Amino acid sequence: MSYKDFVNDFRKGITRDVLFFYGAEDYLMEWSLDQIIAKYVDEEWRSLDVKYLDGNTVNAYEIMGEARAFSMFSEKRVVIVRNYLPLYKKAGDPGSEELLDFAGEKQGTSVLVFVLESRYSDDLTSYGKKLAKAASGYEFARLEKADLRSFINKRIHNGGKIISRRDLDFLIDASGYYNKESGYDLTRLDADLAKIVKACEDDTVDALIIEDLLIGDNDRFAFNLVDAVVSGNRSKALEIAETIIREEDGAIAVTALLIKQFEIMYDALELEREGYSIAQMAKKTGVNEYRFKRAYQAAGAYSLSRLKELLIHLYNIERDMKRGDIDKDVALELFSITAASRR
């Protein structure tokens, strides 16, 4: 079952006494725990009637003992077990099988919630799958796009701002939320939205402020340098390279980003030949759609053979930088000039 299933079940009052939360979104799991605690435990008694257990050290009998204890002053006790070891590692716990039977029973005196944090979401064991069936298991996966739009809109509106549909989609692309290689989640997005709202002087959140706050300096330098190279503007390319050296001392980091961007450009031309759309290309390569669009637009100025030459040149530059065979700043300047000179 999903996060939406939990919300619906909880609103209807049909959630069971033993729950198991797991998946990619810690933010949603923590929100759901807050709802459970708010429902069953009065705020003044939470130090007594909310019990947190460390899953790395607690055993099954201790968990069941806490769940059987009566509440002191609240409707029910809430017992939260975070990262119970057998859920993500092959670990011996003599009472773990008995705990599976316990998880399917009505408790009455407490709500027992097992939480497996997102960092272990790929490590769910066969025991974890059994617990998800024995208890009420809810997978807190990444939000679908419609729900993500609603999440963003709500926070921007709560901050007294508005955002257009176009800029909202740009924000999602720029964040990299759907990039399969990304660790960007709702917790980070929520923090970034707070910064965007605070920094926005007008009533409307637009692409400029999104790009300014979501795209890192090194990424921005890499994008701008690629644009200058693609346009054949040698003076602009050199100016950007010198800014990187002077302000960020980021020649090595930006070179790595340049390599990544030119690799995406090369992939874009190959996939375009096969008839893929931009969205399909981004999904197939697992690249942030914003980054892919920038690369796709730049790739149109090159042939595959020329992109291959530039990539080999960049690979050699990075190797020589790391070996100390060439000064990193000089190397970046030379690449910027030569790449912009011949396309």
Short mmCIF file of C-alpha atoms in Angstrom, two decimals:
data_model
loop_
_atom_site.label_atom_id
_atom_site.label_comp_id
_atom_site.label_asym_id
_atom_site.label_seq_id
_atom_site.Cartn_x
_atom_site.Cartn_y
_atom_site.Cartn_z
CA MET A 1 0.00 0.00 0.00
CA SER A 2 1.07 3.58 -0.62
CA TYR A 3 1.27 6.90 1.22
CA LYS A 4 -2.13 7.82 -0.23
CA ASP A 5 -3.56 4.57 1.15
CA PHE A 6 -2.26 5.47 4.60
CA VAL A 7 -3.84 8.94 4.41
CA ASN A 8 -7.19 7.49 3.35
CA ASP A 9 -7.12 4.69 5.93
CA PHE A 10 -6.10 7.07 8.70
CA ARG A 11 -8.84 9.56 7.88
CA LYS A 12 -11.40 6.75 7.91
CA GLY A 13 -10.03 5.41 11.21
CA ILE A 14 -9.31 1.96 9.80
CA THR A 15 -5.53 1.74 10.24
CA ARG A 16 -4.41 -1.28 12.22
CA ASP A 17 -2.48 -1.34 15.48
CA VAL A 18 0.83 -2.44 13.95
CA LEU A 19 2.15 -0.44 10.98
CA PHE A 20 5.27 -0.62 8.85
CA PHE A 21 6.50 2.48 7.00
CA TYR A 22 9.23 2.19 4.38
CA GLY A 23 10.28 3.74 1.07
CA ALA A 24 12.08 6.70 -0.46
CA GLU A 25 10.42 9.60 1.36
CA ASP A 26 11.41 10.10 5.00
CA TYR A 27 9.53 13.42 4.98
CA LEU A 28 6.19 11.68 4.38
CA MET A 29 6.94 8.99 6.97
CA GLU A 30 7.73 11.62 9.61
CA TRP A 31 4.57 13.55 8.73
CA SER A 32 2.52 10.36 9.14
CA LEU A 33 4.11 9.62 12.52
CA ASP A 34 3.19 13.13 13.64
CA GLN A 35 -0.43 12.49 12.65
CA ILE A 36 -0.55 9.25 14.64
CA ILE A 37 0.99 10.85 17.72
CA ALA A 38 -1.33 13.86 17.52
CA LYS A 39 -4.37 11.60 17.33
CA TYR A 40 -3.61 9.26 20.20
CA VAL A 41 -1.36 11.12 22.64
CA ASP A 42 -2.05 14.44 24.35
CA GLU A 43 0.81 16.86 23.89
CA GLU A 44 1.54 17.20 27.61
CA TRP A 45 1.96 13.42 28.02
CA ARG A 46 4.11 12.64 24.99
CA SER A 47 7.26 12.23 27.05
CA LEU A 48 5.53 9.28 28.76
CA ASP A 49 3.24 7.81 26.14
CA VAL A 50 5.42 8.03 23.03
CA LYS A 51 8.25 5.51 23.09
CA TYR A 52 11.13 5.52 20.60
CA LEU A 53 13.15 2.31 20.21
CA ASP A 54 16.48 1.96 18.41
CA GLY A 55 16.06 -0.90 15.96
CA ASN A 56 19.80 -1.59 15.91
CA THR A 57 19.84 -2.62 19.57
CA VAL A 58 16.30 -3.57 20.57
CA ASN A 59 15.05 -7.16 20.29
CA ALA A 60 11.62 -8.53 19.42
CA TYR A 61 10.66 -9.34 23.01
CA GLU A 62 11.45 -5.80 24.15
CA ILE A 63 9.35 -4.42 21.27
CA MET A 64 6.38 -6.61 22.15
CA GLY A 65 6.74 -5.73 25.83
CA GLU A 66 6.57 -2.01 25.08
CA ALA A 67 3.57 -2.50 22.78
CA ARG A 68 1.67 -4.45 25.49
CA ALA A 69 2.19 -1.77 28.14
CA PHE A 70 -0.75 0.47 28.98
CA SER A 71 -0.86 4.20 28.37
CA MET A 72 -0.45 6.39 31.43
CA PHE A 73 -2.76 9.23 30.45
CA SER A 74 -3.51 9.04 26.71
CA GLU A 75 -5.90 7.10 24.52
CA LYS A 76 -3.08 4.82 23.38
CA ARG A 77 0.67 4.57 23.64
CA VAL A 78 2.61 5.06 20.42
CA VAL A 79 5.70 2.88 20.10
CA ILE A 80 8.05 3.72 17.21
CA VAL A 81 10.80 1.29 16.22
CA ARG A 82 13.26 2.88 13.84
CA ASN A 83 15.37 0.67 11.53
CA TYR A 84 14.74 -2.71 13.17
CA LEU A 85 17.79 -4.68 12.10
CA PRO A 86 16.13 -7.78 10.53
CA LEU A 87 14.21 -5.49 8.16
CA TYR A 88 17.32 -4.60 6.19
CA LYS A 89 20.02 -7.07 7.29
CA LYS A 90 20.23 -10.77 7.86
CA ALA A 91 20.30 -10.58 11.63
CA GLY A 92 19.44 -13.18 14.20
CA ASP A 93 16.75 -12.19 16.70
CA PRO A 94 15.21 -15.19 18.53
CA GLY A 95 11.80 -13.52 18.80
CA SER A 96 11.55 -12.21 15.25
CA GLU A 97 9.18 -14.95 14.03
CA GLU A 98 6.95 -14.50 17.06
CA LEU A 99 6.96 -10.77 16.28
CA LEU A 100 5.42 -11.53 12.87
CA ASP A 101 2.46 -13.23 14.57
CA PHE A 102 2.21 -10.35 17.04
CA ALA A 103 2.12 -7.84 14.16
CA GLY A 104 -1.08 -9.37 12.82
CA GLU A 105 -2.92 -9.14 16.12
CA LYS A 106 -5.08 -6.34 17.51
CA GLN A 107 -3.18 -4.61 20.32
CA GLY A 108 -5.75 -2.27 21.81
CA THR A 109 -3.40 -0.54 24.22
CA SER A 110 -0.93 0.88 21.71
CA VAL A 111 -0.02 1.67 18.13
CA LEU A 112 3.28 0.06 17.13
CA VAL A 113 5.01 1.59 14.11
CA PHE A 114 8.10 0.16 12.44
CA VAL A 115 9.97 2.76 10.36
CA LEU A 116 12.67 1.84 7.84
CA GLU A 117 14.42 5.00 6.70
CA SER A 118 15.00 5.72 3.00
CA ARG A 119 18.74 5.03 3.23
CA TYR A 120 17.82 1.35 3.71
CA SER A 121 14.95 1.26 1.21
CA ASP A 122 16.93 -0.80 -1.30
CA ASP A 123 17.95 -3.31 1.37
CA LEU A 124 14.52 -4.57 2.43
CA THR A 125 14.93 -8.23 3.41
CA SER A 126 12.57 -11.15 2.94
CA TYR A 127 11.74 -10.74 6.63
CA GLY A 128 10.85 -7.10 5.95
CA LYS A 129 8.46 -8.20 3.20
CA LYS A 130 6.86 -10.67 5.61
CA LEU A 131 6.38 -7.92 8.20
CA ALA A 132 4.79 -5.68 5.55
CA LYS A 133 2.20 -8.42 4.99
CA ALA A 134 1.69 -9.32 8.64
CA ALA A 135 1.25 -5.70 9.73
CA SER A 136 -0.16 -2.88 7.61
CA GLY A 137 2.75 -2.05 5.33
CA TYR A 138 2.81 1.31 3.58
CA GLU A 139 5.45 2.23 1.00
CA PHE A 140 6.27 5.94 0.96
CA ALA A 141 7.59 6.27 -2.58
CA ARG A 142 8.45 9.48 -4.42
CA LEU A 143 5.41 11.58 -5.15
CA GLU A 144 3.77 11.41 -8.55
CA LYS A 145 4.04 14.66 -10.50
CA ALA A 146 0.49 15.85 -9.78
CA ASP A 147 1.02 15.34 -6.04
CA LEU A 148 4.45 17.00 -6.20
CA ARG A 149 2.93 20.04 -7.90
CA SER A 150 0.33 20.22 -5.12
CA PHE A 151 3.08 19.90 -2.47
CA ILE A 152 5.04 22.79 -4.00
CA ASN A 153 2.02 25.00 -4.63
CA LYS A 154 0.81 24.63 -1.06
CA ARG A 155 4.13 25.73 0.41
CA ILE A 156 4.54 28.64 -1.97
CA HIS A 157 0.99 29.83 -1.33
CA ASN A 158 1.49 29.48 2.44
CA GLY A 159 4.46 31.81 2.01
CA GLY A 160 2.22 34.40 0.39
CA LYS A 161 3.57 33.83 -3.13
CA ILE A 162 2.27 32.41 -6.40
CA ILE A 163 3.94 30.46 -9.18
CA SER A 164 2.87 29.78 -12.76
CA ARG A 165 2.43 26.22 -14.04
CA ARG A 166 5.37 26.71 -16.41
CA ASP A 167 7.71 27.92 -13.66
CA LEU A 168 6.49 25.20 -11.32
CA ASP A 169 7.45 22.55 -13.88
CA PHE A 170 10.78 24.30 -14.36
CA LEU A 171 11.34 24.13 -10.59
CA ILE A 172 10.66 20.38 -10.62
CA ASP A 173 13.06 19.85 -13.53
CA ALA A 174 15.77 22.02 -11.97
CA SER A 175 15.50 20.25 -8.61
CA GLY A 176 16.31 16.84 -10.08
CA TYR A 177 13.64 15.23 -7.87
CA TYR A 178 12.93 12.54 -10.46
CA ASN A 179 16.54 11.87 -11.37
CA LYS A 180 17.12 8.22 -10.51
CA GLU A 181 20.69 8.97 -9.41
CA SER A 182 19.62 11.87 -7.20
CA GLY A 183 19.35 11.90 -3.43
CA TYR A 184 17.13 14.96 -3.66
CA ASP A 185 13.95 14.32 -1.69
CA LEU A 186 10.99 16.16 -0.14
CA THR A 187 13.00 17.12 2.93
CA ARG A 188 15.51 19.02 0.79
CA LEU A 189 12.77 20.37 -1.47
CA ASP A 190 10.83 21.71 1.50
CA ALA A 191 13.95 23.53 2.74
CA ASP A 192 14.66 24.93 -0.74
CA LEU A 193 11.08 26.14 -1.12
CA ALA A 194 11.40 28.01 2.17
CA LYS A 195 14.56 29.71 0.85
CA ILE A 196 12.90 30.56 -2.47
CA VAL A 197 9.86 32.10 -0.78
CA LYS A 198 12.03 34.08 1.62
CA ALA A 199 14.29 35.36 -1.16
CA CYS A 200 11.44 36.30 -3.52
CA GLU A 201 10.85 40.05 -3.22
CA ASP A 202 7.80 40.11 -5.51
CA ASP A 203 4.57 38.14 -5.21
CA THR A 204 5.53 35.74 -7.99
CA VAL A 205 8.18 33.03 -7.92
CA ASP A 206 9.79 32.95 -11.37
CA ALA A 207 12.45 30.99 -13.24
CA LEU A 208 15.22 33.48 -12.44
CA ILE A 209 15.02 33.07 -8.68
CA ILE A 210 14.52 29.30 -9.03
CA GLU A 211 17.65 28.98 -11.13
CA ASP A 212 19.57 31.27 -8.81
CA LEU A 213 18.77 29.19 -5.71
CA LEU A 214 18.48 25.64 -7.06
CA ILE A 215 21.34 25.52 -9.55
CA GLY A 216 24.72 25.48 -7.82
CA ASP A 217 27.49 27.89 -8.81
CA ASN A 218 29.63 25.18 -10.42
CA ASP A 219 26.67 23.87 -12.43
CA ARG A 220 25.82 27.39 -13.54
CA PHE A 221 29.42 28.04 -14.58
CA ALA A 222 29.46 24.78 -16.55
CA PHE A 223 26.19 25.61 -18.32
CA ASN A 224 27.35 29.13 -19.18
CA LEU A 225 30.73 27.93 -20.39
CA VAL A 226 29.09 25.35 -22.65
CA ASP A 227 26.79 28.08 -24.04
CA ALA A 228 29.78 30.31 -24.79
CA VAL A 229 31.69 27.46 -26.42
CA VAL A 230 28.68 26.46 -28.52
CA SER A 231 28.19 30.04 -29.74
CA GLY A 232 31.86 30.25 -30.70
CA ASN A 233 32.36 33.22 -28.37
CA ARG A 234 36.02 32.74 -27.36
CA SER A 235 36.25 35.94 -25.29
CA LYS A 236 33.11 35.03 -23.33
CA ALA A 237 34.35 31.47 -22.80
CA LEU A 238 37.69 32.75 -21.51
CA GLU A 239 35.97 35.32 -19.29
CA ILE A 240 33.84 32.58 -17.67
CA ALA A 241 36.88 30.34 -17.24
CA GLU A 242 38.77 33.15 -15.51
CA THR A 243 35.78 33.84 -13.24
CA ILE A 244 35.72 30.19 -12.22
CA ILE A 245 39.43 30.34 -11.39
CA ARG A 246 39.27 33.70 -9.61
CA GLU A 247 36.05 33.38 -7.63
CA GLU A 248 35.55 29.68 -7.04
CA ASP A 249 38.93 28.00 -7.55
CA GLY A 250 36.74 25.38 -9.16
CA ALA A 251 38.66 24.34 -12.28
CA ILE A 252 38.71 20.64 -11.38
CA ALA A 253 35.07 20.52 -10.24
CA VAL A 254 33.85 22.46 -13.28
CA THR A 255 35.90 20.26 -15.62
CA ALA A 256 34.12 17.21 -14.18
CA LEU A 257 30.76 18.91 -14.78
CA LEU A 258 31.81 19.83 -18.33
CA ILE A 259 32.63 16.19 -19.01
CA LYS A 260 29.22 15.17 -17.72
CA GLN A 261 27.49 17.81 -19.83
CA PHE A 262 29.33 16.85 -23.02
CA GLU A 263 28.58 13.17 -22.35
CA ILE A 264 24.88 14.05 -22.11
CA MET A 265 25.16 16.06 -25.34
CA TYR A 266 26.68 13.04 -27.08
CA ASP A 267 23.92 10.77 -25.75
CA ALA A 268 21.29 13.29 -26.86
CA LEU A 269 22.44 13.17 -30.49
CA GLU A 270 22.55 9.39 -30.49
CA LEU A 271 19.10 9.04 -28.93
CA GLU A 272 17.64 11.68 -31.24
CA ARG A 273 18.73 9.52 -34.17
CA GLU A 274 16.72 6.68 -32.64
CA GLY A 275 13.59 8.85 -32.49
CA TYR A 276 13.30 9.51 -28.76
CA SER A 277 11.58 12.62 -27.39
CA ILE A 278 13.45 14.86 -24.91
CA ALA A 279 11.42 13.50 -21.98
CA GLN A 280 12.11 9.92 -23.10
CA MET A 281 15.82 10.67 -23.49
CA ALA A 282 16.02 12.16 -20.01
CA LYS A 283 14.21 9.17 -18.52
CA LYS A 284 16.35 6.65 -20.40
CA THR A 285 19.61 8.28 -19.30
CA GLY A 286 18.38 9.02 -15.77
CA VAL A 287 19.45 12.66 -16.11
CA ASN A 288 17.72 15.64 -14.52
CA GLU A 289 15.38 16.89 -17.27
CA TYR A 290 16.54 20.50 -16.84
CA ARG A 291 20.18 19.48 -17.32
CA PHE A 292 19.22 17.28 -20.27
CA LYS A 293 17.32 20.08 -22.02
CA ARG A 294 20.33 22.38 -21.67
CA ALA A 295 22.58 19.68 -23.11
CA TYR A 296 20.17 18.84 -25.93
CA GLN A 297 19.95 22.47 -27.03
CA ALA A 298 23.74 22.80 -27.03
CA ALA A 299 24.30 19.50 -28.86
CA GLY A 300 22.58 20.81 -31.99
CA ALA A 301 25.68 22.88 -32.82
CA TYR A 302 27.87 19.78 -33.12
CA SER A 303 28.30 16.54 -34.98
CA LEU A 304 28.84 13.30 -33.09
CA SER A 305 32.43 13.16 -34.29
CA ARG A 306 33.18 16.67 -32.99
CA LEU A 307 31.60 15.90 -29.63
CA LYS A 308 33.73 12.77 -29.43
CA GLU A 309 36.87 14.85 -30.05
CA LEU A 310 35.93 17.32 -27.31
CA LEU A 311 35.16 14.53 -24.86
CA ILE A 312 38.53 12.89 -25.47
CA HIS A 313 40.16 16.30 -25.00
CA LEU A 314 38.32 16.77 -21.69
CA TYR A 315 39.19 13.26 -20.49
CA ASN A 316 42.87 13.97 -21.19
CA ILE A 317 42.68 17.34 -19.43
CA GLU A 318 41.13 15.79 -16.32
CA ARG A 319 43.76 13.04 -16.29
CA ASP A 320 46.62 15.55 -16.65
CA MET A 321 45.12 17.77 -13.93
CA LYS A 322 44.95 14.88 -11.48
CA ARG A 323 48.49 13.77 -12.33
CA GLY A 324 49.79 17.30 -11.95
CA ASP A 325 51.12 17.29 -15.53
CA ILE A 326 49.38 20.59 -16.28
CA ASP A 327 48.20 23.51 -14.19
CA LYS A 328 44.46 23.07 -13.67
CA ASP A 329 43.64 26.71 -14.33
CA VAL A 330 45.69 26.88 -17.52
CA ALA A 331 44.07 23.65 -18.72
CA LEU A 332 40.55 25.05 -18.28
CA GLU A 333 41.47 28.27 -20.09
CA LEU A 334 43.02 26.39 -23.02
CA PHE A 335 39.98 24.14 -23.38
CA SER A 336 37.62 27.11 -23.28
CA ILE A 337 39.48 28.86 -26.10
CA THR A 338 40.10 25.84 -28.34
CA ALA A 339 36.59 24.43 -27.96
CA ALA A 340 35.04 27.77 -28.91
CA SER A 341 37.37 28.21 -31.87
CA ARG A 342 36.30 25.22 -33.94
CA ARG A 343 32.92 23.53 -33.84
#
